[in-house]
């Protein structure tokens, strides 16, 4: 596959080069490989920003060192990201699904602030933000996808009823209290037999997530991959094989590529969820009307 990979890289480079030619020499990258913000008064800047809409992320009041691939790491995305911490909204509070009035108002303020920045969509940095999906929607008309589970209906639709989908979570018990919420918001029942719930609480090194410590991604990769391989193998050759994997935890995407490579299965996560939602507001230069955002 060597020369094919080189061809693909060259083609991608040509496409990107062509895109930058359209917007002028002002297009630049920062150290993380993301687009630099350009002066809004410049038409070239407006076009560049329009081609790459921004994402809004509501954050817990929780300081930890995110790994590349985590929603909280801006380098995980190829577009600009705006973050807003909600003071007082701890992990434990988010997990409870209940907000005291003062924290609830701060959450509303955070959504409003992100909306005012002109983001194309809003997500959260913890899967338990799903509890506040409806609240966030009531504040903004922008699409809200607080959990990677928001893409589950499309994944379910893509496979037959006798094909299973593995749902990986930080803790295997974490989805149980959310069952009715997931049914209401996503239209699917996580207790359905077509879903295989896989907890990662016993994966060596992944306990750092619960402790708020930096995860040594390289050391965790082989263990996470083994868990995925074992899960898929357990159902291989049965009447209900696993056909796709969805990572519910926002700290699992750093392992998505390794699991894709090992299992040869599609892996959906919080990054694919954000990318697919924001793609709906990107100009496609290959066909149709181009540069239409400039009239906004």
C-alpha positions as a Python dict, from the first residue, in 0.01 Angstrom:
ca = {
    (1, 'X'): (0, 0, 0),
    (2, 'X'): (307, 224, 8),
    (3, 'X'): (268, 409, -320),
    (4, 'X'): (-110, 425, -278),
    (5, 'X'): (-69, 600, 56),
    (6, 'X'): (172, 846, -104),
    (7, 'X'): (-76, 912, -384),
    (8, 'X'): (-354, 977, -137),
    (9, 'X'): (-133, 1215, 61),
    (10, 'X'): (-37, 1397, -258),
    (11, 'X'): (-398, 1424, -369),
    (12, 'X'): (-499, 1557, -27),
    (13, 'X'): (-215, 1806, -38),
    (14, 'X'): (-327, 1918, -383),
    (15, 'X'): (-684, 1968, -263),
    (16, 'X'): (-569, 2167, 40),
    (17, 'X'): (-329, 2368, -173),
    (18, 'X'): (-610, 2451, -412),
    (19, 'X'): (-835, 2555, -125),
    (20, 'X'): (-571, 2790, 15),
    (21, 'X'): (-516, 2932, -330),
    (22, 'X'): (-882, 3028, -335),
    (23, 'X'): (-869, 3210, -2),
    (24, 'X'): (-530, 3370, -62),
    (25, 'X'): (-195, 3366, 110),
    (26, 'X'): (-344, 3461, 445),
    (27, 'X'): (-436, 3098, 522),
    (28, 'X'): (-202, 2966, 790),
    (29, 'X'): (-173, 2681, 1038),
    (30, 'X'): (-86, 2697, 1404),
    (31, 'X'): (148, 2451, 1576),
    (32, 'X'): (-134, 2202, 1621),
    (33, 'X'): (-207, 2194, 1249),
    (34, 'X'): (-532, 2390, 1288),
    (35, 'X'): (-637, 2702, 1107),
    (36, 'X'): (-538, 3032, 1262),
    (37, 'X'): (-814, 3282, 1326),
    (38, 'X'): (-806, 3560, 1065),
    (39, 'X'): (-935, 3918, 1083),
    (40, 'X'): (-1313, 3907, 1029),
    (41, 'X'): (-1307, 4219, 809),
    (42, 'X'): (-1105, 4040, 543),
    (43, 'X'): (-1311, 3857, 276),
    (44, 'X'): (-1044, 3588, 257),
    (45, 'X'): (-1073, 3542, 632),
    (46, 'X'): (-1450, 3522, 613),
    (47, 'X'): (-1423, 3254, 347),
    (48, 'X'): (-1173, 3050, 545),
    (49, 'X'): (-1385, 3062, 859),
    (50, 'X'): (-1696, 2977, 657),
    (51, 'X'): (-1529, 2671, 506),
    (52, 'X'): (-1444, 2550, 855),
    (53, 'X'): (-1725, 2623, 1101),
    (54, 'X'): (-1638, 2618, 1470),
    (55, 'X'): (-1744, 2387, 1751),
    (56, 'X'): (-1859, 2486, 2098),
    (57, 'X'): (-1769, 2263, 2395),
    (58, 'X'): (-1921, 2293, 2742),
    (59, 'X'): (-1667, 2182, 3000),
    (60, 'X'): (-1692, 2044, 3349),
    (61, 'X'): (-1531, 2235, 3633),
    (62, 'X'): (-1260, 1973, 3628),
    (63, 'X'): (-892, 2026, 3552),
    (64, 'X'): (-713, 1734, 3393),
    (65, 'X'): (-453, 1696, 3117),
    (66, 'X'): (-642, 1585, 2803),
    (67, 'X'): (-473, 1357, 2552),
    (68, 'X'): (-476, 1425, 2180),
    (69, 'X'): (-803, 1275, 2060),
    (70, 'X'): (-992, 1387, 2371),
    (71, 'X'): (-1272, 1640, 2312),
    (72, 'X'): (-1091, 1875, 2551),
    (73, 'X'): (-779, 1880, 2333),
    (74, 'X'): (-824, 2140, 2055),
    (75, 'X'): (-576, 1951, 1840),
    (76, 'X'): (-833, 1672, 1807),
    (77, 'X'): (-1025, 1878, 1550),
    (78, 'X'): (-947, 2029, 1210),
    (79, 'X'): (-1162, 2334, 1286),
    (80, 'X'): (-1169, 2597, 1559),
    (81, 'X'): (-1310, 2508, 1900),
    (82, 'X'): (-1452, 2736, 2168),
    (83, 'X'): (-1448, 2602, 2526),
    (84, 'X'): (-1656, 2725, 2819),
    (85, 'X'): (-1621, 2588, 3171),
    (86, 'X'): (-1930, 2582, 3393),
    (87, 'X'): (-1811, 2681, 3743),
    (88, 'X'): (-1935, 2437, 4006),
    (89, 'X'): (-2037, 2170, 3756),
    (90, 'X'): (-1828, 1881, 3883),
    (91, 'X'): (-1811, 1532, 3739),
    (92, 'X'): (-2016, 1398, 4029),
    (93, 'X'): (-2285, 1662, 3977),
    (94, 'X'): (-2299, 1593, 3605),
    (95, 'X'): (-2326, 1220, 3669),
    (96, 'X'): (-2620, 1280, 3903),
    (97, 'X'): (-2820, 1446, 3627),
    (98, 'X'): (-2941, 1718, 3864),
    (99, 'X'): (-2819, 2079, 3878),
    (100, 'X'): (-2877, 2326, 4162),
    (101, 'X'): (-3025, 2653, 4043),
    (102, 'X'): (-2699, 2850, 4048),
    (103, 'X'): (-2507, 2590, 3847),
    (104, 'X'): (-2801, 2549, 3611),
    (105, 'X'): (-2792, 2921, 3536),
    (106, 'X'): (-2416, 2903, 3473),
    (107, 'X'): (-2476, 2614, 3233),
    (108, 'X'): (-2736, 2822, 3048),
    (109, 'X'): (-2493, 3114, 3041),
    (110, 'X'): (-2224, 2887, 2895),
    (111, 'X'): (-2452, 2770, 2615),
    (112, 'X'): (-2554, 3129, 2544),
    (113, 'X'): (-2191, 3242, 2533),
    (114, 'X'): (-2095, 2965, 2290),
    (115, 'X'): (-2393, 3053, 2073),
    (116, 'X'): (-2281, 3416, 2067),
    (117, 'X'): (-1938, 3310, 1939),
    (118, 'X'): (-2109, 3184, 1625),
    (119, 'X'): (-2034, 2815, 1673),
    (120, 'X'): (-2206, 2574, 1436),
    (121, 'X'): (-2288, 2317, 1704),
    (122, 'X'): (-2244, 2247, 2074),
    (123, 'X'): (-2122, 1938, 2259),
    (124, 'X'): (-1989, 1854, 2606),
    (125, 'X'): (-1666, 1708, 2740),
    (126, 'X'): (-1839, 1432, 2937),
    (127, 'X'): (-2091, 1171, 2826),
    (128, 'X'): (-2309, 1250, 3126),
    (129, 'X'): (-2387, 1588, 2971),
    (130, 'X'): (-2654, 1388, 2792),
    (131, 'X'): (-2867, 1460, 3100),
    (132, 'X'): (-2870, 1826, 2997),
    (133, 'X'): (-2927, 1779, 2625),
    (134, 'X'): (-3285, 1910, 2644),
    (135, 'X'): (-3183, 2205, 2862),
    (136, 'X'): (-2913, 2308, 2616),
    (137, 'X'): (-3156, 2279, 2324),
    (138, 'X'): (-3397, 2513, 2501),
    (139, 'X'): (-3131, 2785, 2504),
    (140, 'X'): (-3003, 2770, 2146),
    (141, 'X'): (-3128, 2692, 1799),
    (142, 'X'): (-2787, 2546, 1708),
    (143, 'X'): (-2761, 2167, 1693),
    (144, 'X'): (-2677, 2015, 2031),
    (145, 'X'): (-2505, 1677, 2061),
    (146, 'X'): (-2395, 1638, 2419),
    (147, 'X'): (-2291, 1275, 2382),
    (148, 'X'): (-2153, 1047, 2114),
    (149, 'X'): (-2472, 847, 2170),
    (150, 'X'): (-2652, 1113, 1965),
    (151, 'X'): (-2522, 938, 1651),
    (152, 'X'): (-2647, 599, 1768),
    (153, 'X'): (-2978, 611, 1573),
    (154, 'X'): (-2790, 645, 1243),
    (155, 'X'): (-2552, 364, 1337),
    (156, 'X'): (-2844, 138, 1432),
    (157, 'X'): (-3019, 212, 1104),
    (158, 'X'): (-2709, 112, 908),
    (159, 'X'): (-2716, -249, 1032),
    (160, 'X'): (-2965, -534, 1039),
    (161, 'X'): (-3155, -621, 1355),
    (162, 'X'): (-2946, -934, 1406),
    (163, 'X'): (-2616, -745, 1388),
    (164, 'X'): (-2481, -613, 1716),
    (165, 'X'): (-2317, -286, 1812),
    (166, 'X'): (-2065, -274, 2098),
    (167, 'X'): (-2099, 30, 2325),
    (168, 'X'): (-1774, 102, 2513),
    (169, 'X'): (-1803, 313, 2829),
    (170, 'X'): (-1561, 417, 3100),
    (171, 'X'): (-1766, 204, 3339),
    (172, 'X'): (-2002, -74, 3238),
    (173, 'X'): (-2263, 30, 3493),
    (174, 'X'): (-2274, 396, 3389),
    (175, 'X'): (-2539, 361, 3120),
    (176, 'X'): (-2795, 181, 3334),
    (177, 'X'): (-2931, 492, 3513),
    (178, 'X'): (-2947, 668, 3175),
    (179, 'X'): (-3161, 405, 3004),
    (180, 'X'): (-3487, 602, 2994),
    (181, 'X'): (-3306, 920, 2896),
    (182, 'X'): (-3130, 748, 2606),
    (183, 'X'): (-3460, 596, 2492),
    (184, 'X'): (-3623, 939, 2499),
    (185, 'X'): (-3343, 1134, 2334),
    (186, 'X'): (-3207, 876, 2089),
    (187, 'X'): (-3506, 652, 2028),
    (188, 'X'): (-3307, 339, 2110),
    (189, 'X'): (-3300, 117, 2417),
    (190, 'X'): (-2946, 43, 2543),
    (191, 'X'): (-3087, -272, 2704),
    (192, 'X'): (-3185, -406, 2363),
    (193, 'X'): (-3012, -736, 2283),
    (194, 'X'): (-2847, -584, 1977),
    (195, 'X'): (-2621, -376, 2203),
    (196, 'X'): (-2319, -518, 2385),
    (197, 'X'): (-2217, -294, 2675),
    (198, 'X'): (-1843, -302, 2741),
    (199, 'X'): (-1694, -132, 3047),
    (200, 'X'): (-1333, -16, 3043),
    (201, 'X'): (-1294, 19, 3420),
    (202, 'X'): (-1060, -282, 3437),
    (203, 'X'): (-837, -180, 3146),
    (204, 'X'): (-486, -133, 3293),
    (205, 'X'): (-394, 235, 3298),
    (206, 'X'): (-743, 359, 3215),
    (207, 'X'): (-821, 409, 3583),
    (208, 'X'): (-638, 740, 3545),
    (209, 'X'): (-958, 874, 3386),
    (210, 'X'): (-1154, 827, 3708),
    (211, 'X'): (-864, 967, 3911),
    (212, 'X'): (-835, 1279, 3698),
    (213, 'X'): (-474, 1196, 3608),
    (214, 'X'): (-299, 1201, 3274),
    (215, 'X'): (-361, 880, 3085),
    (216, 'X'): (-56, 713, 2935),
    (217, 'X'): (-224, 650, 2601),
    (218, 'X'): (60, 443, 2456),
    (219, 'X'): (52, 200, 2747),
    (220, 'X'): (-327, 171, 2743),
    (221, 'X'): (-358, 111, 2367),
    (222, 'X'): (-267, -261, 2365),
    (223, 'X'): (-503, -336, 2654),
    (224, 'X'): (-793, -144, 2498),
    (225, 'X'): (-731, -313, 2165),
    (226, 'X'): (-725, -655, 2332),
    (227, 'X'): (-1057, -580, 2501),
    (228, 'X'): (-1208, -484, 2167),
    (229, 'X'): (-1066, -788, 1991),
    (230, 'X'): (-1191, -1021, 2263),
    (231, 'X'): (-1536, -863, 2254),
    (232, 'X'): (-1563, -900, 1877),
    (233, 'X'): (-1422, -1254, 1882),
    (234, 'X'): (-1673, -1361, 2146),
    (235, 'X'): (-1958, -1290, 1907),
    (236, 'X'): (-1788, -1390, 1583),
    (237, 'X'): (-1948, -1686, 1410),
    (238, 'X'): (-2271, -1646, 1606),
    (239, 'X'): (-2612, -1542, 1479),
    (240, 'X'): (-2546, -1191, 1613),
    (241, 'X'): (-2195, -1077, 1520),
    (242, 'X'): (-2065, -734, 1618),
    (243, 'X'): (-2058, -505, 1316),
    (244, 'X'): (-1968, -168, 1472),
    (245, 'X'): (-1827, -11, 1786),
    (246, 'X'): (-1932, 312, 1954),
    (247, 'X'): (-1717, 477, 2221),
    (248, 'X'): (-1942, 660, 2466),
    (249, 'X'): (-1669, 806, 2687),
    (250, 'X'): (-1511, 1129, 2561),
    (251, 'X'): (-1166, 1001, 2663),
    (252, 'X'): (-1182, 692, 2440),
    (253, 'X'): (-1128, 849, 2093),
    (254, 'X'): (-745, 839, 2130),
    (255, 'X'): (-781, 462, 2086),
    (256, 'X'): (-1027, 466, 1797),
    (257, 'X'): (-773, 426, 1518),
    (258, 'X'): (-595, 139, 1692),
    (259, 'X'): (-927, -42, 1743),
    (260, 'X'): (-1028, 22, 1381),
    (261, 'X'): (-699, -124, 1263),
    (262, 'X'): (-723, -430, 1487),
    (263, 'X'): (-1092, -517, 1436),
    (264, 'X'): (-1149, -377, 1085),
    (265, 'X'): (-1478, -241, 1214),
    (266, 'X'): (-1620, 112, 1208),
    (267, 'X'): (-1557, 292, 1536),
    (268, 'X'): (-1781, 586, 1620),
    (269, 'X'): (-1689, 827, 1898),
    (270, 'X'): (-1735, 1184, 2018),
    (271, 'X'): (-1498, 1314, 1749),
    (272, 'X'): (-1685, 1145, 1462),
    (273, 'X'): (-2008, 1280, 1612),
    (274, 'X'): (-1879, 1638, 1610),
    (275, 'X'): (-1725, 1603, 1265),
    (276, 'X'): (-2043, 1471, 1108),
    (277, 'X'): (-2256, 1746, 1260),
    (278, 'X'): (-2024, 2027, 1156),
    (279, 'X'): (-1987, 1881, 807),
    (280, 'X'): (-2350, 1981, 750),
    (281, 'X'): (-2240, 2347, 753),
    (282, 'X'): (-1926, 2316, 544),
    (283, 'X'): (-1903, 2437, 187),
    (284, 'X'): (-1827, 2148, -50),
    (285, 'X'): (-1589, 2290, -315),
    (286, 'X'): (-1639, 1992, -547),
    (287, 'X'): (-1994, 2078, -658),
    (288, 'X'): (-2285, 2314, -608),
    (289, 'X'): (-2270, 2679, -508),
    (290, 'X'): (-1933, 2773, -363),
    (291, 'X'): (-1847, 3043, -109),
    (292, 'X'): (-2212, 3082, -16),
    (293, 'X'): (-2125, 3164, 345),
    (294, 'X'): (-1991, 3503, 239),
    (295, 'X'): (-2348, 3632, 205),
    (296, 'X'): (-2426, 3554, 570),
}
